[in-house]
mmCIF file of C-alpha atoms in Angstrom:
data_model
loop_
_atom_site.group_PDB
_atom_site.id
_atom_site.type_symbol
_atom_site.label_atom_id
_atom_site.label_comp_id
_atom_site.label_asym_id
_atom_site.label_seq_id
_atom_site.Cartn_x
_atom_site.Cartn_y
_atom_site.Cartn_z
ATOM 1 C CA UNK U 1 87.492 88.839 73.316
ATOM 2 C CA UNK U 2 84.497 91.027 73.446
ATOM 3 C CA UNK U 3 83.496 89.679 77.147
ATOM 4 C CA UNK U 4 86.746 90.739 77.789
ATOM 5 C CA UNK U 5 86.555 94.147 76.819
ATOM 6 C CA UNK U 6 83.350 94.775 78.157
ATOM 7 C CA UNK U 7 84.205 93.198 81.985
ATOM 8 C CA UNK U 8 84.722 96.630 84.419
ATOM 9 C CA UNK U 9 87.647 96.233 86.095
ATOM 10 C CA UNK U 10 87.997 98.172 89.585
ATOM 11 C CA UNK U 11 90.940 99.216 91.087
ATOM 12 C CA UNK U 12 92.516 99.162 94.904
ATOM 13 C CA UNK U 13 94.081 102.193 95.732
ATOM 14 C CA UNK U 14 94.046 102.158 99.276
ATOM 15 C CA UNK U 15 97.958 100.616 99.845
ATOM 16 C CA UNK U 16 100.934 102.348 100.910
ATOM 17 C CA UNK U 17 104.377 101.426 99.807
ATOM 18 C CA UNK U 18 103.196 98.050 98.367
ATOM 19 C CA UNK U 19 106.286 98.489 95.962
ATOM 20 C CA UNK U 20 108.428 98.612 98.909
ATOM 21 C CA UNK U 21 106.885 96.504 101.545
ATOM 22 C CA UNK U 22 105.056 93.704 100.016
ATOM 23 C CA UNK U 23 106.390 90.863 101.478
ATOM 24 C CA UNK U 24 106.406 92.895 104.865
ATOM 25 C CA UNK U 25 102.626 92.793 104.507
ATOM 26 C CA UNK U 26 102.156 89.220 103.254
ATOM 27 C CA UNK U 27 103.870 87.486 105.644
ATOM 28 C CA UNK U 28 102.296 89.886 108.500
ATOM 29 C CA UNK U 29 98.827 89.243 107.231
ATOM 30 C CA UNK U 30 99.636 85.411 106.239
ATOM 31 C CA UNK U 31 100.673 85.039 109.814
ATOM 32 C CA UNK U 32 97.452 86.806 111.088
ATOM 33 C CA UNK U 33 95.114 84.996 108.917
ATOM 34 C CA UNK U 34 96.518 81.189 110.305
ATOM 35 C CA UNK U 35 96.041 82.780 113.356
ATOM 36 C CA UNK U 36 92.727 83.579 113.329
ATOM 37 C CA UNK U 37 91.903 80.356 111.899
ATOM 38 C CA UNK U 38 93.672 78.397 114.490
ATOM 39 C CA UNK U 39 91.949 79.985 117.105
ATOM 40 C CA UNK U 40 88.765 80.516 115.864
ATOM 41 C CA UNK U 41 88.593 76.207 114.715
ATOM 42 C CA UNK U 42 90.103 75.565 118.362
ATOM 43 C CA UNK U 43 87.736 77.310 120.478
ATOM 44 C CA UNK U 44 84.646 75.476 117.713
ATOM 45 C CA UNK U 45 86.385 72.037 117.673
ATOM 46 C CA UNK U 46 86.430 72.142 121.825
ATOM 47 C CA UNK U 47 82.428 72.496 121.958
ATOM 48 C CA UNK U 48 81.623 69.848 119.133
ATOM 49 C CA UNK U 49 84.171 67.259 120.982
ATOM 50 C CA UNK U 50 82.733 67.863 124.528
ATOM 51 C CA UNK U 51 79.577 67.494 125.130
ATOM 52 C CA UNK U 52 78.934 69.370 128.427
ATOM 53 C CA UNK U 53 79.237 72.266 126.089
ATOM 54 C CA UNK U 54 76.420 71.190 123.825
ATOM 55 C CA UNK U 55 73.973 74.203 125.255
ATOM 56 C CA UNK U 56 72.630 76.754 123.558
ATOM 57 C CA UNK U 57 74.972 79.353 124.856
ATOM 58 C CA UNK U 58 78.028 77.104 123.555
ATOM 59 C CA UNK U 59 76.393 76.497 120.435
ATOM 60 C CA UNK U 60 76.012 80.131 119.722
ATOM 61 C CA UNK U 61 79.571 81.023 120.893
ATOM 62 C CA UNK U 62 80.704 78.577 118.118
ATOM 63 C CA UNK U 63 78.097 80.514 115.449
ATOM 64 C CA UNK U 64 79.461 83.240 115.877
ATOM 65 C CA UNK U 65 83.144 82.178 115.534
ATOM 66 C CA UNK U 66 82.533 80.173 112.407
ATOM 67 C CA UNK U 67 80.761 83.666 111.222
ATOM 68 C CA UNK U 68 84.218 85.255 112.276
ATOM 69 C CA UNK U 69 86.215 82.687 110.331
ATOM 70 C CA UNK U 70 83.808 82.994 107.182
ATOM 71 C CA UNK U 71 84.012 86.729 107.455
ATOM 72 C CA UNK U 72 88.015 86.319 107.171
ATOM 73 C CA UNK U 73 87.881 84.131 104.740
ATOM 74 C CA UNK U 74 86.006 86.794 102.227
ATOM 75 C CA UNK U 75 88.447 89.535 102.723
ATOM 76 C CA UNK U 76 91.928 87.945 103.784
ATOM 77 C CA UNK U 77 92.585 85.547 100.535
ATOM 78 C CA UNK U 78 91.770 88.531 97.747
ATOM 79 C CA UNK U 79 93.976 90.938 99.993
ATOM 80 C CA UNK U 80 97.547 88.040 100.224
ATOM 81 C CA UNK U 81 96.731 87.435 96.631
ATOM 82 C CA UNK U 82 96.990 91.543 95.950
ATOM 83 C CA UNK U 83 100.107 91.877 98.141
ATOM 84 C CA UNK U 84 101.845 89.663 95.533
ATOM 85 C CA UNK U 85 100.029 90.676 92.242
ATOM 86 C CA UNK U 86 101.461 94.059 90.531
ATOM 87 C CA UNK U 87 98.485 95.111 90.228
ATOM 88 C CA UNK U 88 95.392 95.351 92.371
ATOM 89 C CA UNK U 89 92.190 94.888 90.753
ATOM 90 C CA UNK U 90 88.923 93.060 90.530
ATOM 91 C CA UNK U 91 85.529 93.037 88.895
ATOM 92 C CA UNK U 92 82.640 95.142 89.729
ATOM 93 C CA UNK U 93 80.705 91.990 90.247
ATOM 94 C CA UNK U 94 83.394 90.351 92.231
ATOM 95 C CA UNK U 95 83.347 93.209 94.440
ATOM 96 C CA UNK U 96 79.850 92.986 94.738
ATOM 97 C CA UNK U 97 79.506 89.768 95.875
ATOM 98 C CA UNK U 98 82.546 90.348 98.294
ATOM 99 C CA UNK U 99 81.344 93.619 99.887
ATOM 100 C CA UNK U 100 77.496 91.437 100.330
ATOM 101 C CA UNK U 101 79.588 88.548 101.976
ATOM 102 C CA UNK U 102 81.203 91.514 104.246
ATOM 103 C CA UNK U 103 77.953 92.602 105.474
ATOM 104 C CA UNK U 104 76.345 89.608 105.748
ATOM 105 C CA UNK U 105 78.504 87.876 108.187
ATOM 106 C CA UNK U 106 79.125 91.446 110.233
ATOM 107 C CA UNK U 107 75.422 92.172 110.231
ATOM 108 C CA UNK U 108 74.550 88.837 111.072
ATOM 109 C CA UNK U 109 76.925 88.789 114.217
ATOM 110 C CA UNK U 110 74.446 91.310 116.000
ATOM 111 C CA UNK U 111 71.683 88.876 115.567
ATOM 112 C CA UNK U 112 73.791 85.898 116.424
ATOM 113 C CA UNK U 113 74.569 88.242 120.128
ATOM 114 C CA UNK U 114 70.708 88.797 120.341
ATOM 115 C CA UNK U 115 69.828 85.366 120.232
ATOM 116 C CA UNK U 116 72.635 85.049 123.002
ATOM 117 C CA UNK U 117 71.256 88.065 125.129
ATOM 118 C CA UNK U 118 68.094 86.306 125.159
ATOM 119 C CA UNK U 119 69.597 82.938 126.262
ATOM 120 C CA UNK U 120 71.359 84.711 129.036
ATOM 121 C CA UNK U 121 68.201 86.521 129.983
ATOM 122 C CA UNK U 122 66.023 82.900 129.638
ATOM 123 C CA UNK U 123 68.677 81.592 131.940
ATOM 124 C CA UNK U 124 69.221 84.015 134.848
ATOM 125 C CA UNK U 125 65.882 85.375 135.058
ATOM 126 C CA UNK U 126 64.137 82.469 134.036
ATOM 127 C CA UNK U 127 65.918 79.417 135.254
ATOM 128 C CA UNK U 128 63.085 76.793 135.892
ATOM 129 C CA UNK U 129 61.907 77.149 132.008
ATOM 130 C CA UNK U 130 65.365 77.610 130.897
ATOM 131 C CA UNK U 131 64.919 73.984 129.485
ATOM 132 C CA UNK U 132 61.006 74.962 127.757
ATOM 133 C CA UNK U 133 62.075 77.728 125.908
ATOM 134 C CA UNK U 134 65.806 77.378 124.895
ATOM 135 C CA UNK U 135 64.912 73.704 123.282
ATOM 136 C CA UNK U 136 66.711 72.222 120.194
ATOM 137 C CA UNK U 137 64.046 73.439 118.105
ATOM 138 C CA UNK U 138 64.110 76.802 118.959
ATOM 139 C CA UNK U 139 68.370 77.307 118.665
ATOM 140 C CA UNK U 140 68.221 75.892 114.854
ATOM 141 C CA UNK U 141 65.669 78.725 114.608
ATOM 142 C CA UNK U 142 67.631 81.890 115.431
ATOM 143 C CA UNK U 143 70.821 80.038 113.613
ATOM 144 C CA UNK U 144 69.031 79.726 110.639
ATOM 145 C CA UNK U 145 67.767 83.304 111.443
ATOM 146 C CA UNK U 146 71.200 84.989 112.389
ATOM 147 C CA UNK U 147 72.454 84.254 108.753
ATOM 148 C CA UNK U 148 69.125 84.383 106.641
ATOM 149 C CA UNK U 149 67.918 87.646 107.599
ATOM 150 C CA UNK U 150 70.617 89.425 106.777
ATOM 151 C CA UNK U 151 71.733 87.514 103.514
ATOM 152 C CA UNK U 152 67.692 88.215 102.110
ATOM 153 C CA UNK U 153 68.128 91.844 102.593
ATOM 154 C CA UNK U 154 71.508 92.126 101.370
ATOM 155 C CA UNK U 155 70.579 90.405 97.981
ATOM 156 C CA UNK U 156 68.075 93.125 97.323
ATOM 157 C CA UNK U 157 70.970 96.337 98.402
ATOM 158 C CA UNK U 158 73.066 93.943 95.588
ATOM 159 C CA UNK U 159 69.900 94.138 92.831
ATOM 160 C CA UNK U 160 69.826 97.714 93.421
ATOM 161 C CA UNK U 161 73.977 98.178 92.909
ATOM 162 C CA UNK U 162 73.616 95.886 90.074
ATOM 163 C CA UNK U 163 71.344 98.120 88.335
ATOM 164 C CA UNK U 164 73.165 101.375 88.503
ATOM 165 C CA UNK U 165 76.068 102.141 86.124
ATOM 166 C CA UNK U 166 79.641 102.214 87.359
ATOM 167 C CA UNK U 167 81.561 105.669 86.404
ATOM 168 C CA UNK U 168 84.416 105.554 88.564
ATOM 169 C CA UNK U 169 86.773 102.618 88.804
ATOM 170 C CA UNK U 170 89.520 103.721 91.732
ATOM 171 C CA UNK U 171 88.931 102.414 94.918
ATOM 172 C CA UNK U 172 89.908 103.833 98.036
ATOM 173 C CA UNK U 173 90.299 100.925 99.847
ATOM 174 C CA UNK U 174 91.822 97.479 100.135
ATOM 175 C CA UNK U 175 88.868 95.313 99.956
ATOM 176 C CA UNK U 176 85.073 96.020 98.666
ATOM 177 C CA UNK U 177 82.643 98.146 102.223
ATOM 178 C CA UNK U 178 80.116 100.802 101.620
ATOM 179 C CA UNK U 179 82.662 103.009 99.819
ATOM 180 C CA UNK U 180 81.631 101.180 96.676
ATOM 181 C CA UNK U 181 79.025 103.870 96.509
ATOM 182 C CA UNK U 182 81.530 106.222 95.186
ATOM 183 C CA UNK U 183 82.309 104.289 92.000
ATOM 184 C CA UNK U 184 78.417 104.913 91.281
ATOM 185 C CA UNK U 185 77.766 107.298 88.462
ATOM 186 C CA UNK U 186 74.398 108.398 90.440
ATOM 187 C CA UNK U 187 74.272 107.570 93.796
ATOM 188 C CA UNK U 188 69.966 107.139 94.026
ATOM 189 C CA UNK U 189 67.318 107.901 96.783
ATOM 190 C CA UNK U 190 66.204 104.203 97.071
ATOM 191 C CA UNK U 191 70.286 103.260 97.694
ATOM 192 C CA UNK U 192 70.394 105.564 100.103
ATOM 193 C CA UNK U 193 66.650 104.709 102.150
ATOM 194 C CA UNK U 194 66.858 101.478 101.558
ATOM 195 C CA UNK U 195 71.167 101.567 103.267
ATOM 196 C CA UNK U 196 69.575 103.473 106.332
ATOM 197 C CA UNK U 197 66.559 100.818 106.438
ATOM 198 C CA UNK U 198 69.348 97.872 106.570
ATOM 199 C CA UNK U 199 70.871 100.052 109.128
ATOM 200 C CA UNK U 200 68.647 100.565 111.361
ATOM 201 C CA UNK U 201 67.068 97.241 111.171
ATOM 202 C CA UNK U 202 70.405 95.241 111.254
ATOM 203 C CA UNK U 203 72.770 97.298 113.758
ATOM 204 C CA UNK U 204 70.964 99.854 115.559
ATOM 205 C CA UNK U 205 67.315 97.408 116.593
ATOM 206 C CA UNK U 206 69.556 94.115 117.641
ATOM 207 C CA UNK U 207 71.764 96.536 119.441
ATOM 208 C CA UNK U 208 68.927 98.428 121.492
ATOM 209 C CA UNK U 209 67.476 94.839 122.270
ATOM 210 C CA UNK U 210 70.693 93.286 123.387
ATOM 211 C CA UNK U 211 71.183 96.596 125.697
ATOM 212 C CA UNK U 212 67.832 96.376 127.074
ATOM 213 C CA UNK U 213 68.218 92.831 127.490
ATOM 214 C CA UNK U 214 71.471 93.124 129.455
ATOM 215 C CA UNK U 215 69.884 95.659 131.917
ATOM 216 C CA UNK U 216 67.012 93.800 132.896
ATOM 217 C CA UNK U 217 69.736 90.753 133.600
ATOM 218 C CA UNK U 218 72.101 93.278 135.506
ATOM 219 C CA UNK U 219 69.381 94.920 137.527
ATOM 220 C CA UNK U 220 67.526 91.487 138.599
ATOM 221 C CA UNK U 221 71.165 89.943 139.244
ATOM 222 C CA UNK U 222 71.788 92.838 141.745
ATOM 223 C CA UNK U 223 68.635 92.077 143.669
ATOM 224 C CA UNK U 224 69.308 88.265 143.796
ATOM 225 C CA UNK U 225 71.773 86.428 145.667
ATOM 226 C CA UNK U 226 75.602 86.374 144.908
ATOM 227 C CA UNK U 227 75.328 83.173 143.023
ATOM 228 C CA UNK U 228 73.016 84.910 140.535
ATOM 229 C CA UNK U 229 75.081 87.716 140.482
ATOM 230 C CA UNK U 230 78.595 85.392 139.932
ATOM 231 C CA UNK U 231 76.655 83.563 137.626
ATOM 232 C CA UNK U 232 75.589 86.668 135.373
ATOM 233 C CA UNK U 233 78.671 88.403 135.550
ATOM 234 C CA UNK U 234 80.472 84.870 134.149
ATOM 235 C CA UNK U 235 78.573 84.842 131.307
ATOM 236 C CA UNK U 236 77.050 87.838 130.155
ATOM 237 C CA UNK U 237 80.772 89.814 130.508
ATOM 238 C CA UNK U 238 82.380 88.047 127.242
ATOM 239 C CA UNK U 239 79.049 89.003 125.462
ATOM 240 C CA UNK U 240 79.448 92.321 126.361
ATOM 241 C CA UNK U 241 83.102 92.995 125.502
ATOM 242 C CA UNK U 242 82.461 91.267 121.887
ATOM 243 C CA UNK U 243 79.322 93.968 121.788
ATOM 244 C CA UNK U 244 82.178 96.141 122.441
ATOM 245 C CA UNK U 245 84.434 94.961 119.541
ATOM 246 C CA UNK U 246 81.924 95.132 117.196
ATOM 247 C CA UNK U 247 80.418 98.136 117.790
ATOM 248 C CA UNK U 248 83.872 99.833 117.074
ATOM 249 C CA UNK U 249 84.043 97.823 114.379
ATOM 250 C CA UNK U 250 80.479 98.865 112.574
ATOM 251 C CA UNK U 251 81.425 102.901 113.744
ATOM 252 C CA UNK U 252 84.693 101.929 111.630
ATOM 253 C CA UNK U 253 82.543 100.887 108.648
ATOM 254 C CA UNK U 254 79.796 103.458 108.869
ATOM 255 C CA UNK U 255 81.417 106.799 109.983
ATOM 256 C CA UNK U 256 85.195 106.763 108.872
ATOM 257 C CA UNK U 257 84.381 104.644 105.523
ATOM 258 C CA UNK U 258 82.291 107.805 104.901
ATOM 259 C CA UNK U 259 84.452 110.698 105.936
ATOM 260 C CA UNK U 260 87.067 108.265 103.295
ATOM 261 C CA UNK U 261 87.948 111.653 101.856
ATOM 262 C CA UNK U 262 89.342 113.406 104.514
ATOM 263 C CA UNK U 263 91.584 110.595 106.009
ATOM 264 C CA UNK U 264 95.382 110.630 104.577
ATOM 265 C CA UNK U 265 96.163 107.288 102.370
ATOM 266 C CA UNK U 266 98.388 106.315 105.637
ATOM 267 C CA UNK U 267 95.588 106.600 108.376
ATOM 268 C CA UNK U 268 92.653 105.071 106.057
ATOM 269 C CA UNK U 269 95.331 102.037 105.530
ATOM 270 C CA UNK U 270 96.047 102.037 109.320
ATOM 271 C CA UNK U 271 92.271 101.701 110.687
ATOM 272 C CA UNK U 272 91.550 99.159 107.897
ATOM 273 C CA UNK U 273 94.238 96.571 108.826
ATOM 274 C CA UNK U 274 93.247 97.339 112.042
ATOM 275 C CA UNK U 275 89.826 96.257 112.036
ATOM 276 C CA UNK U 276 90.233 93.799 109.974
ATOM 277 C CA UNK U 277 93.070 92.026 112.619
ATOM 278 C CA UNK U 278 91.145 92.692 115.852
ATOM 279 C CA UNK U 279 87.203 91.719 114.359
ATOM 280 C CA UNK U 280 87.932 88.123 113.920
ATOM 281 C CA UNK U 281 91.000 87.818 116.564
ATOM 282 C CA UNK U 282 89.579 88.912 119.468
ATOM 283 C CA UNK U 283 86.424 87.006 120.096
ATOM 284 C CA UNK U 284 88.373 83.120 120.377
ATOM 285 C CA UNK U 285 90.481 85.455 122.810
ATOM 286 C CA UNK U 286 87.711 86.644 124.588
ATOM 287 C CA UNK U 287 85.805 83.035 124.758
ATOM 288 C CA UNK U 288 88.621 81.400 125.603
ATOM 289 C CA UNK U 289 89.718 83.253 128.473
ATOM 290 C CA UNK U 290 86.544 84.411 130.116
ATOM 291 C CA UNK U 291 84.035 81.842 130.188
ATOM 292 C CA UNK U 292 85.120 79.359 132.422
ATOM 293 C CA UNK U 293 84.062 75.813 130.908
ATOM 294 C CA UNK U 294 85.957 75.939 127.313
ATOM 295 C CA UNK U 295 88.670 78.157 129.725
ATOM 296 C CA UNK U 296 88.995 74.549 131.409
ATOM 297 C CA UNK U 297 88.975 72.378 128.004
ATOM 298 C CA UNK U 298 91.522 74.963 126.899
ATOM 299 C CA UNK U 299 94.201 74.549 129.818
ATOM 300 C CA UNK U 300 93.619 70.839 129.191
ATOM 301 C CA UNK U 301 94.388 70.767 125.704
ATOM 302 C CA UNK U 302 97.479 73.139 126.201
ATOM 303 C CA UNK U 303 98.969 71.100 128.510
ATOM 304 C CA UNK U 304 98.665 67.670 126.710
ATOM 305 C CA UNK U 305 100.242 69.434 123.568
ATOM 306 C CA UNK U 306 103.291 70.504 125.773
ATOM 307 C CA UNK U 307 103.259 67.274 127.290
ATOM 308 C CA UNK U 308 103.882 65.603 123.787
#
């Protein structure tokens, strides 16, 4: 009984109308979340089965949407189970551990697109030791990478929350981001350095790299031949637009998260649902469409499943 009284409990506060619309927003977000699973494990099941898509480039497209199906599996389950509960609540440690998992799989999506920048720019601009430098070997590497880098420096930001005592225990939100500094009693100089350190290191360096890396392929593709240039635009374009995506997706997290104040209830649940839908939704979409060898798989499948 005394654990029990001595557990913090933290509070959601971020809903609108849950009363009212509950089931309205289960069955929405239900549908959503099957969604993004089926087309995430699609797009990943397509490049395990064939093996012409056992490349490096492949094998980091289907990284990165197991890191989008993780990353919806930390914050979709807690927020069906919350539509149904009368009341929406969770640990301080729970949250923790959920707002680390956040991070860690969005943080380590940057990485997981550097690693592909760098394939692309192996590839185009150096084609004849393409097969030297991108070996088995060296994929495992920035895999292993993509996830451990972030995950090491995220366990020391959740040390350092650990530490601190919790005063406030509303939460404007409808799963556990950055705003968790605001139930913080004392919000100290080393949480604050050591966020912009994790910042900087994580979003704003892979980011720089990537665009670098994308302009040297661009501006050598527009000296080549058309075949180079075909070739580039092919596979470097679906990179780009899931840059895109997450980029609006991290300015989500770091700026509005941050101004969570000065948002009405209605708009703060708006852009959260938001970017929680499109993150993991869009990239099978993007994939799938644009880059032409699991486009091909894809039209296959499709049409034996009609033709059952």
């Amino acid at each position: 009984m005394d654990g029990e009284l001595n557990v913090t409990y933290i509070t959601f506060d971020g809903y609108v109308e849950l009363q009212k619309y509950r089931y309205v927003y289960f069955v929405i977000m239900f549908t959503i979340f099957m969604l993004i699973i089926c087309c995430n494990s699609t797009i990943v099941c397509l490049i395990v089965i064939h093996k012409n898509l056992h490349e490096p480039m492949y094998i980091f497209i289907a990284a990165l949407l197991i890191n989008s199906l993780l990353y919806s599996i930390t914050i979709y389950p807690k927020l069906l189970i919350d539509f149904l509960s009368e009341t929406q609540i969770t640990t301080f440690p729970k949250c923790l551990f959920q707002g680390s998992m956040y991070y860690v799989l969005a943080t380590s999506e940057f990485l997981l697109l550097s690693a592909m920048a760098y394939d692309r720019h192996v590839s185009i601009c150096k084609p004849l030791q393409y097969p030297t430098i991108m070996r088995g070997e060296t994929v495992k590497v920035f895999l292993v990478l993509a996830w451990l880098i972030p995950a090491c420096e995220l366990a020391v930001s959740a040390v350092l929350y650990a530490n601190i005592k919790v005063c406030h225990f509303s939460f404007k939100g409808l799963f556990c981001n950055t705003s968790l500094y605001t139930l913080l009693c004392v919000r100290t100089v080393a949480l604050s350095i050591y966020g912009v350190f994790m910042l900087l290191n994580m979003v704003f360096l892979p980011m720089l790299f990537i665009i670098f890396t994308y302009t040297r392929i661009f501006i050598i593709s527009f000296r080549s031949c058309k075949t180079v240039r075909t070739k580039a635009a092919q596979t470097c374009l679906p990179h780009l637009l899931v840059l895109i995506n997450l980029s609006c997706f991290i300015s989500y997290d770091v700026i509005v998260v941050r101004l969570v104040s000065d948002l009405p209830k209605l708009a703060r649940f708006i852009l959260t649902l938001q970017i929680i839908v499109y993150h993991p939704l869009l990239n099978p979409f993007i994939y799938g469409l644009k880059m032409r060898e699991i486009s091909k798989h894809l039209k296959r499948l499709l049409f034996r499943v009609k033709s059952h």
